[in-house]
PDB file of N, CA and C in Angstrom:
ATOM      1  N   MET Y  27     180.062 268.761 208.284  1.00 56.00           N
ATOM      2  CA  MET Y  27     181.469 268.089 207.552  1.00 56.00           C
ATOM      3  C   MET Y  27     182.459 268.104 208.803  1.00 56.00           C
ATOM      4  N   PHE Y  28     182.538 269.414 209.577  1.00 59.00           N
ATOM      5  CA  PHE Y  28     183.662 269.484 210.564  1.00 59.00           C
ATOM      6  C   PHE Y  28     183.380 268.258 211.392  1.00 59.00           C
ATOM      7  N   VAL Y  29     182.291 268.242 212.007  1.00 68.00           N
ATOM      8  CA  VAL Y  29     181.936 267.209 213.048  1.00 68.00           C
ATOM      9  C   VAL Y  29     182.029 266.029 212.624  1.00 68.00           C
ATOM     10  N   HIS Y  30     181.890 265.634 211.228  1.00 70.00           N
ATOM     11  CA  HIS Y  30     182.277 264.190 210.968  1.00 70.00           C
ATOM     12  C   HIS Y  30     183.714 264.107 210.890  1.00 70.00           C
ATOM     13  N   ARG Y  31     184.463 264.905 210.271  1.00 65.00           N
ATOM     14  CA  ARG Y  31     186.182 264.751 210.544  1.00 65.00           C
ATOM     15  C   ARG Y  31     186.453 264.352 211.955  1.00 65.00           C
ATOM     16  N   LEU Y  32     185.972 265.205 212.907  1.00 64.00           N
ATOM     17  CA  LEU Y  32     186.390 265.066 214.071  1.00 64.00           C
ATOM     18  C   LEU Y  32     185.991 263.883 214.655  1.00 64.00           C
ATOM     19  N   GLN Y  33     184.688 263.408 214.606  1.00 70.00           N
ATOM     20  CA  GLN Y  33     184.348 261.958 214.882  1.00 70.00           C
ATOM     21  C   GLN Y  33     185.163 260.950 214.281  1.00 70.00           C
ATOM     22  N   PHE Y  34     185.654 261.169 212.931  1.00 66.00           N
ATOM     23  CA  PHE Y  34     186.400 260.196 212.226  1.00 66.00           C
ATOM     24  C   PHE Y  34     187.776 259.955 212.996  1.00 66.00           C
ATOM     25  N   VAL Y  35     188.381 260.998 213.358  1.00 64.00           N
ATOM     26  CA  VAL Y  35     189.613 260.940 213.857  1.00 64.00           C
ATOM     27  C   VAL Y  35     189.501 260.330 215.577  1.00 64.00           C
ATOM     28  N   ARG Y  36     188.287 260.810 216.206  1.00 67.00           N
ATOM     29  CA  ARG Y  36     188.152 260.313 217.569  1.00 67.00           C
ATOM     30  C   ARG Y  36     188.105 258.963 217.357  1.00 67.00           C
ATOM     31  N   SER Y  37     187.201 258.299 216.386  1.00 70.00           N
ATOM     32  CA  SER Y  37     186.986 256.867 216.288  1.00 70.00           C
ATOM     33  C   SER Y  37     187.883 256.125 216.277  1.00 70.00           C
ATOM     34  N   SER Y  38     189.275 256.579 215.856  1.00 66.00           N
ATOM     35  CA  SER Y  38     190.528 255.782 215.349  1.00 66.00           C
ATOM     36  C   SER Y  38     190.727 255.093 216.844  1.00 66.00           C
ATOM     37  N   HIS Y  39     191.143 253.597 216.566  1.00 63.00           N
ATOM     38  CA  HIS Y  39     191.657 252.863 217.827  1.00 63.00           C
ATOM     39  C   HIS Y  39     192.966 252.523 217.816  1.00 63.00           C
ATOM     40  N   VAL Y  40     193.803 253.585 218.133  1.00 66.00           N
ATOM     41  CA  VAL Y  40     195.239 253.193 218.218  1.00 66.00           C
ATOM     42  C   VAL Y  40     195.544 252.764 219.663  1.00 66.00           C
ATOM     43  N   HIS Y  41     196.414 251.927 219.579  1.00 70.00           N
ATOM     44  CA  HIS Y  41     197.007 251.317 221.004  1.00 70.00           C
ATOM     45  C   HIS Y  41     197.674 252.695 221.378  1.00 70.00           C
ATOM     46  N   PRO Y  42     197.480 252.961 222.951  1.00 71.00           N
ATOM     47  CA  PRO Y  42     198.263 253.950 223.409  1.00 71.00           C
ATOM     48  C   PRO Y  42     199.814 253.892 223.310  1.00 71.00           C
ATOM     49  N   ASN Y  43     200.300 252.789 223.094  1.00 80.00           N
ATOM     50  CA  ASN Y  43     201.893 252.599 223.026  1.00 80.00           C
ATOM     51  C   ASN Y  43     202.392 252.427 221.738  1.00 80.00           C
ATOM     52  N   THR Y  44     201.332 252.833 220.763  1.00 83.00           N
ATOM     53  CA  THR Y  44     201.838 252.581 219.227  1.00 83.00           C
ATOM     54  C   THR Y  44     202.785 253.602 219.223  1.00 83.00           C
ATOM     55  N   LYS Y  45     203.981 253.418 218.508  1.00 89.00           N
ATOM     56  CA  LYS Y  45     204.871 254.325 217.983  1.00 89.00           C
ATOM     57  C   LYS Y  45     205.190 253.962 216.342  1.00 89.00           C
ATOM     58  N   TYR Y  46     204.969 255.173 215.742  1.00 88.00           N
ATOM     59  CA  TYR Y  46     205.044 254.829 214.116  1.00 88.00           C
ATOM     60  C   TYR Y  46     206.318 255.163 213.776  1.00 88.00           C
ATOM     61  N   LYS Y  47     207.160 254.577 212.730  1.00 91.00           N
ATOM     62  CA  LYS Y  47     208.192 254.903 212.261  1.00 91.00           C
ATOM     63  C   LYS Y  47     208.519 255.875 211.364  1.00 91.00           C
ATOM     64  N   ILE Y  48     207.350 256.262 210.829  1.00 91.00           N
ATOM     65  CA  ILE Y  48     207.330 257.163 209.618  1.00 91.00           C
ATOM     66  C   ILE Y  48     207.731 258.711 210.116  1.00 91.00           C
ATOM     67  N   PRO Y  49     208.265 259.637 209.565  1.00 92.00           N
ATOM     68  CA  PRO Y  49     208.306 260.833 209.999  1.00 92.00           C
ATOM     69  C   PRO Y  49     206.906 261.665 210.005  1.00 92.00           C
ATOM     70  N   CYS Y  50     206.762 262.529 211.014  1.00 93.00           N
ATOM     71  CA  CYS Y  50     205.694 263.439 210.967  1.00 93.00           C
ATOM     72  C   CYS Y  50     205.968 264.995 211.383  1.00 93.00           C
ATOM     73  N   TYR Y  51     205.578 265.600 210.201  1.00 95.00           N
ATOM     74  CA  TYR Y  51     205.668 267.096 210.189  1.00 95.00           C
ATOM     75  C   TYR Y  51     204.469 267.760 210.579  1.00 95.00           C
ATOM     76  N   TYR Y  52     204.561 268.470 211.670  1.00 95.00           N
ATOM     77  CA  TYR Y  52     203.148 269.133 212.123  1.00 95.00           C
ATOM     78  C   TYR Y  52     203.435 270.334 211.977  1.00 95.00           C
ATOM     79  N   LEU Y  53     202.441 271.145 211.018  1.00 94.00           N
ATOM     80  CA  LEU Y  53     202.439 272.773 210.896  1.00 94.00           C
ATOM     81  C   LEU Y  53     201.499 273.176 212.008  1.00 94.00           C
ATOM     82  N   GLN Y  54     202.057 273.769 212.854  1.00 95.00           N
ATOM     83  CA  GLN Y  54     201.016 274.393 213.880  1.00 95.00           C
ATOM     84  C   GLN Y  54     200.983 275.776 213.892  1.00 95.00           C
ATOM     85  N   ALA Y  55     199.878 276.204 213.521  1.00 95.00           N
ATOM     86  CA  ALA Y  55     199.187 277.727 213.561  1.00 95.00           C
ATOM     87  C   ALA Y  55     199.331 278.386 214.882  1.00 95.00           C
ATOM     88  N   SER Y  56     200.323 279.425 214.954  1.00 93.00           N
ATOM     89  CA  SER Y  56     200.314 280.032 216.343  1.00 93.00           C
ATOM     90  C   SER Y  56     198.944 280.687 216.808  1.00 93.00           C
ATOM     91  N   ASP Y  57     198.353 281.197 216.316  1.00 94.00           N
ATOM     92  CA  ASP Y  57     197.071 281.675 216.544  1.00 94.00           C
ATOM     93  C   ASP Y  57     195.725 280.942 216.555  1.00 94.00           C
ATOM     94  N   ASP Y  58     196.154 279.458 216.292  1.00 93.00           N
ATOM     95  CA  ASP Y  58     194.626 278.661 216.128  1.00 93.00           C
ATOM     96  C   ASP Y  58     193.920 278.542 217.200  1.00 93.00           C
ATOM     97  N   ARG Y  59     192.747 279.079 217.256  1.00 91.00           N
ATOM     98  CA  ARG Y  59     191.588 279.027 218.097  1.00 91.00           C
ATOM     99  C   ARG Y  59     190.490 277.854 218.033  1.00 91.00           C
ATOM    100  N   LEU Y  60     191.001 276.931 217.076  1.00 91.00           N
ATOM    101  CA  LEU Y  60     190.103 275.890 217.017  1.00 91.00           C
ATOM    102  C   LEU Y  60     190.894 274.367 217.598  1.00 91.00           C
ATOM    103  N   VAL Y  61     192.088 274.343 217.305  1.00 90.00           N
ATOM    104  CA  VAL Y  61     192.944 273.180 217.853  1.00 90.00           C
ATOM    105  C   VAL Y  61     193.860 273.707 218.833  1.00 90.00           C
ATOM    106  N   SER Y  62     193.559 273.278 220.048  1.00 87.00           N
ATOM    107  CA  SER Y  62     194.645 273.365 221.140  1.00 87.00           C
ATOM    108  C   SER Y  62     196.066 273.135 220.833  1.00 87.00           C
ATOM    109  N   ALA Y  63     196.993 273.790 221.108  1.00 83.00           N
ATOM    110  CA  ALA Y  63     198.217 273.525 220.895  1.00 83.00           C
ATOM    111  C   ALA Y  63     198.656 272.243 221.635  1.00 83.00           C
ATOM    112  N   VAL Y  64     197.921 271.776 222.517  1.00 85.00           N
ATOM    113  CA  VAL Y  64     197.911 270.454 223.337  1.00 85.00           C
ATOM    114  C   VAL Y  64     197.634 269.178 222.366  1.00 85.00           C
ATOM    115  N   ALA Y  65     197.179 269.513 221.203  1.00 86.00           N
ATOM    116  CA  ALA Y  65     196.629 268.397 220.220  1.00 86.00           C
ATOM    117  C   ALA Y  65     198.280 267.743 219.692  1.00 86.00           C
ATOM    118  N   MET Y  66     199.296 268.737 219.614  1.00 91.00           N
ATOM    119  CA  MET Y  66     200.468 268.378 219.266  1.00 91.00           C
ATOM    120  C   MET Y  66     201.097 267.424 220.121  1.00 91.00           C
ATOM    121  N   ASP Y  67     200.703 267.242 221.174  1.00 91.00           N
ATOM    122  CA  ASP Y  67     201.025 266.244 222.258  1.00 91.00           C
ATOM    123  C   ASP Y  67     201.003 264.881 221.860  1.00 91.00           C
ATOM    124  N   TRP Y  68     199.771 264.585 221.308  1.00 88.00           N
ATOM    125  CA  TRP Y  68     199.344 263.113 220.874  1.00 88.00           C
ATOM    126  C   TRP Y  68     200.569 262.782 219.529  1.00 88.00           C
ATOM    127  N   PHE Y  69     200.493 263.870 218.781  1.00 90.00           N
ATOM    128  CA  PHE Y  69     201.526 263.341 217.433  1.00 90.00           C
ATOM    129  C   PHE Y  69     202.943 263.254 218.121  1.00 90.00           C
ATOM    130  N   SER Y  70     203.360 264.020 218.945  1.00 93.00           N
ATOM    131  CA  SER Y  70     204.828 264.070 219.351  1.00 93.00           C
ATOM    132  C   SER Y  70     205.033 262.607 220.168  1.00 93.00           C
ATOM    133  N   GLY Y  71     203.714 262.111 220.900  1.00 91.00           N
ATOM    134  CA  GLY Y  71     203.831 260.980 221.689  1.00 91.00           C
ATOM    135  C   GLY Y  71     203.857 259.477 220.652  1.00 91.00           C
ATOM    136  N   HIS Y  72     203.251 259.864 219.519  1.00 90.00           N
ATOM    137  CA  HIS Y  72     202.895 258.547 218.678  1.00 90.00           C
ATOM    138  C   HIS Y  72     203.942 258.302 217.308  1.00 90.00           C
ATOM    139  N   PHE Y  73     204.760 259.363 217.099  1.00 92.00           N
ATOM    140  CA  PHE Y  73     205.888 259.309 216.236  1.00 92.00           C
ATOM    141  C   PHE Y  73     207.225 259.418 216.571  1.00 92.00           C
ATOM    142  N   GLU Y  74     208.064 258.337 216.273  1.00 93.00           N
ATOM    143  CA  GLU Y  74     209.473 258.456 216.573  1.00 93.00           C
ATOM    144  C   GLU Y  74     210.090 259.692 216.013  1.00 93.00           C
ATOM    145  N   SER Y  75     209.745 260.042 214.817  1.00 94.00           N
ATOM    146  CA  SER Y  75     210.237 260.923 214.111  1.00 94.00           C
ATOM    147  C   SER Y  75     209.290 262.221 214.079  1.00 94.00           C
ATOM    148  N   PHE Y  76     209.182 263.008 215.235  1.00 95.00           N
ATOM    149  CA  PHE Y  76     208.090 264.003 215.025  1.00 95.00           C
ATOM    150  C   PHE Y  76     208.817 265.572 214.941  1.00 95.00           C
ATOM    151  N   HIS Y  77     208.362 266.256 214.179  1.00 95.00           N
ATOM    152  CA  HIS Y  77     208.961 267.717 213.806  1.00 95.00           C
ATOM    153  C   HIS Y  77     207.895 268.695 213.698  1.00 95.00           C
ATOM    154  N   LEU Y  78     208.128 269.642 214.977  1.00 95.00           N
ATOM    155  CA  LEU Y  78     206.959 270.622 215.014  1.00 95.00           C
ATOM    156  C   LEU Y  78     207.493 272.044 214.180  1.00 95.00           C
ATOM    157  N   LEU Y  79     206.470 272.383 213.507  1.00 94.00           N
ATOM    158  CA  LEU Y  79     206.930 273.581 212.768  1.00 94.00           C
ATOM    159  C   LEU Y  79     206.044 274.684 212.956  1.00 94.00           C
ATOM    160  N   GLN Y  80     206.284 275.582 213.638  1.00 94.00           N
ATOM    161  CA  GLN Y  80     205.614 276.645 214.016  1.00 94.00           C
ATOM    162  C   GLN Y  80     205.391 277.706 212.672  1.00 94.00           C
ATOM    163  N   VAL Y  81     204.141 278.024 212.461  1.00 95.00           N
ATOM    164  CA  VAL Y  81     203.724 279.157 211.428  1.00 95.00           C
ATOM    165  C   VAL Y  81     202.849 280.272 212.147  1.00 95.00           C
ATOM    166  N   GLN Y  82     203.343 281.390 211.846  1.00 95.00           N
ATOM    167  CA  GLN Y  82     202.340 282.485 212.377  1.00 95.00           C
ATOM    168  C   GLN Y  82     201.110 282.653 211.515  1.00 95.00           C
ATOM    169  N   GLY Y  83     199.904 282.476 212.364  1.00 96.00           N
ATOM    170  CA  GLY Y  83     198.968 282.535 211.591  1.00 96.00           C
ATOM    171  C   GLY Y  83     197.432 281.835 212.428  1.00 96.00           C
ATOM    172  N   PRO Y  84     196.551 281.898 211.822  1.00 95.00           N
ATOM    173  CA  PRO Y  84     195.247 281.386 212.307  1.00 95.00           C
ATOM    174  C   PRO Y  84     195.114 279.867 211.944  1.00 95.00           C
ATOM    175  N   HIS Y  85     193.804 279.490 212.384  1.00 93.00           N
ATOM    176  CA  HIS Y  85     193.648 277.712 212.145  1.00 93.00           C
ATOM    177  C   HIS Y  85     193.541 277.603 210.460  1.00 93.00           C
ATOM    178  N   PHE Y  86     193.183 278.303 209.683  1.00 95.00           N
ATOM    179  CA  PHE Y  86     193.130 277.983 208.323  1.00 95.00           C
ATOM    180  C   PHE Y  86     194.629 278.499 207.793  1.00 95.00           C
ATOM    181  N   LEU Y  87     195.634 277.841 208.131  1.00 95.00           N
ATOM    182  CA  LEU Y  87     196.982 278.290 208.009  1.00 95.00           C
ATOM    183  C   LEU Y  87     197.291 278.171 206.536  1.00 95.00           C
ATOM    184  N   LEU Y  88     196.700 277.216 205.831  1.00 95.00           N
ATOM    185  CA  LEU Y  88     197.097 276.966 204.346  1.00 95.00           C
ATOM    186  C   LEU Y  88     196.685 277.949 203.455  1.00 95.00           C
ATOM    187  N   GLN Y  89     195.393 278.645 203.943  1.00 96.00           N
ATOM    188  CA  GLN Y  89     194.799 279.507 203.244  1.00 96.00           C
ATOM    189  C   GLN Y  89     195.372 280.968 203.406  1.00 96.00           C
ATOM    190  N   ALA Y  90     195.935 281.170 204.878  1.00 96.00           N
ATOM    191  CA  ALA Y  90     195.992 282.242 205.403  1.00 96.00           C
ATOM    192  C   ALA Y  90     197.602 282.748 205.046  1.00 96.00           C
ATOM    193  N   ARG Y  91     198.376 281.624 204.945  1.00 96.00           N
ATOM    194  CA  ARG Y  91     199.822 281.770 204.652  1.00 96.00           C
ATOM    195  C   ARG Y  91     200.437 280.583 203.514  1.00 96.00           C
ATOM    196  N   PRO Y  92     199.801 280.700 202.539  1.00 97.00           N
ATOM    197  CA  PRO Y  92     199.860 279.736 201.606  1.00 97.00           C
ATOM    198  C   PRO Y  92     201.185 279.640 201.096  1.00 97.00           C
ATOM    199  N   GLN Y  93     202.292 280.835 200.941  1.00 97.00           N
ATOM    200  CA  GLN Y  93     203.491 280.777 200.628  1.00 97.00           C
ATOM    201  C   GLN Y  93     204.595 280.315 201.417  1.00 97.00           C
ATOM    202  N   GLU Y  94     204.269 280.744 202.799  1.00 96.00           N
ATOM    203  CA  GLU Y  94     205.359 280.310 203.887  1.00 96.00           C
ATOM    204  C   GLU Y  94     205.066 278.699 204.288  1.00 96.00           C
ATOM    205  N   CYS Y  95     203.672 278.143 204.061  1.00 96.00           N
ATOM    206  CA  CYS Y  95     203.528 276.826 204.266  1.00 96.00           C
ATOM    207  C   CYS Y  95     204.174 276.326 203.054  1.00 96.00           C
ATOM    208  N   ALA Y  96     203.874 276.316 201.857  1.00 97.00           N
ATOM    209  CA  ALA Y  96     204.330 275.953 200.591  1.00 97.00           C
ATOM    210  C   ALA Y  96     206.078 275.838 200.836  1.00 97.00           C
ATOM    211  N   SER Y  97     206.518 276.921 201.160  1.00 96.00           N
ATOM    212  CA  SER Y  97     208.163 276.975 201.332  1.00 96.00           C
ATOM    213  C   SER Y  97     208.607 275.665 202.525  1.00 96.00           C
ATOM    214  N   ARG Y  98     207.754 275.691 203.591  1.00 95.00           N
ATOM    215  CA  ARG Y  98     207.850 274.833 204.640  1.00 95.00           C
ATOM    216  C   ARG Y  98     207.807 273.179 203.916  1.00 95.00           C
ATOM    217  N   VAL Y  99     206.780 273.142 203.173  1.00 95.00           N
ATOM    218  CA  VAL Y  99     206.850 271.572 202.877  1.00 95.00           C
ATOM    219  C   VAL Y  99     207.947 271.195 201.594  1.00 95.00           C
ATOM    220  N   ALA Y 100     208.213 272.643 200.824  1.00 96.00           N
ATOM    221  CA  ALA Y 100     209.384 272.210 200.095  1.00 96.00           C
ATOM    222  C   ALA Y 100     210.601 272.001 200.681  1.00 96.00           C
ATOM    223  N   GLN Y 101     211.002 272.711 201.551  1.00 94.00           N
ATOM    224  CA  GLN Y 101     212.048 272.254 202.573  1.00 94.00           C
ATOM    225  C   GLN Y 101     212.151 270.662 203.121  1.00 94.00           C
ATOM    226  N   ILE Y 102     211.005 270.470 203.449  1.00 93.00           N
ATOM    227  CA  ILE Y 102     210.591 268.939 204.098  1.00 93.00           C
ATOM    228  C   ILE Y 102     211.076 268.027 202.770  1.00 93.00           C
ATOM    229  N   LEU Y 103     210.744 268.356 201.740  1.00 94.00           N
ATOM    230  CA  LEU Y 103     210.805 267.457 200.565  1.00 94.00           C
ATOM    231  C   LEU Y 103     212.045 267.477 200.083  1.00 94.00           C
ATOM    232  N   ALA Y 104     212.890 268.496 200.474  1.00 95.00           N
ATOM    233  CA  ALA Y 104     214.191 268.846 199.802  1.00 95.00           C
ATOM    234  C   ALA Y 104     215.185 267.897 200.881  1.00 95.00           C
ATOM    235  N   ASN Y 105     214.686 268.094 202.091  1.00 89.00           N
ATOM    236  CA  ASN Y 105     215.733 267.623 203.085  1.00 89.00           C
ATOM    237  C   ASN Y 105     215.017 266.758 203.977  1.00 89.00           C
ATOM    238  N   PRO Y 106     214.431 265.576 203.580  1.00 79.00           N
ATOM    239  CA  PRO Y 106     213.678 264.859 204.660  1.00 79.00           C
ATOM    240  C   PRO Y 106     214.478 264.307 205.809  1.00 79.00           C
ATOM    241  N   ALA Y 107     213.776 264.225 206.881  1.00 69.00           N
ATOM    242  CA  ALA Y 107     214.554 263.827 208.123  1.00 69.00           C
ATOM    243  C   ALA Y 107     214.687 262.162 208.053  1.00 69.00           C
TER     244      ALA Y 107
END
């Protein structure tokens, strides 16, 4: 299943100069050993309104830190960019 998800993402054909106008909020796990911090570069380069939110924790951030993640999402919904 994980491999299928990665193949789906990789198969997306996005023009390298495409800039999306919708805001992007990226929850980045500080101790993620599966997704490199460099992965954030793609999102920051393709969204005009990019927001990096770092949370202390492992790859499965929503499971490991559900309260903090929920709080961050609630803040975003209350005060969108």
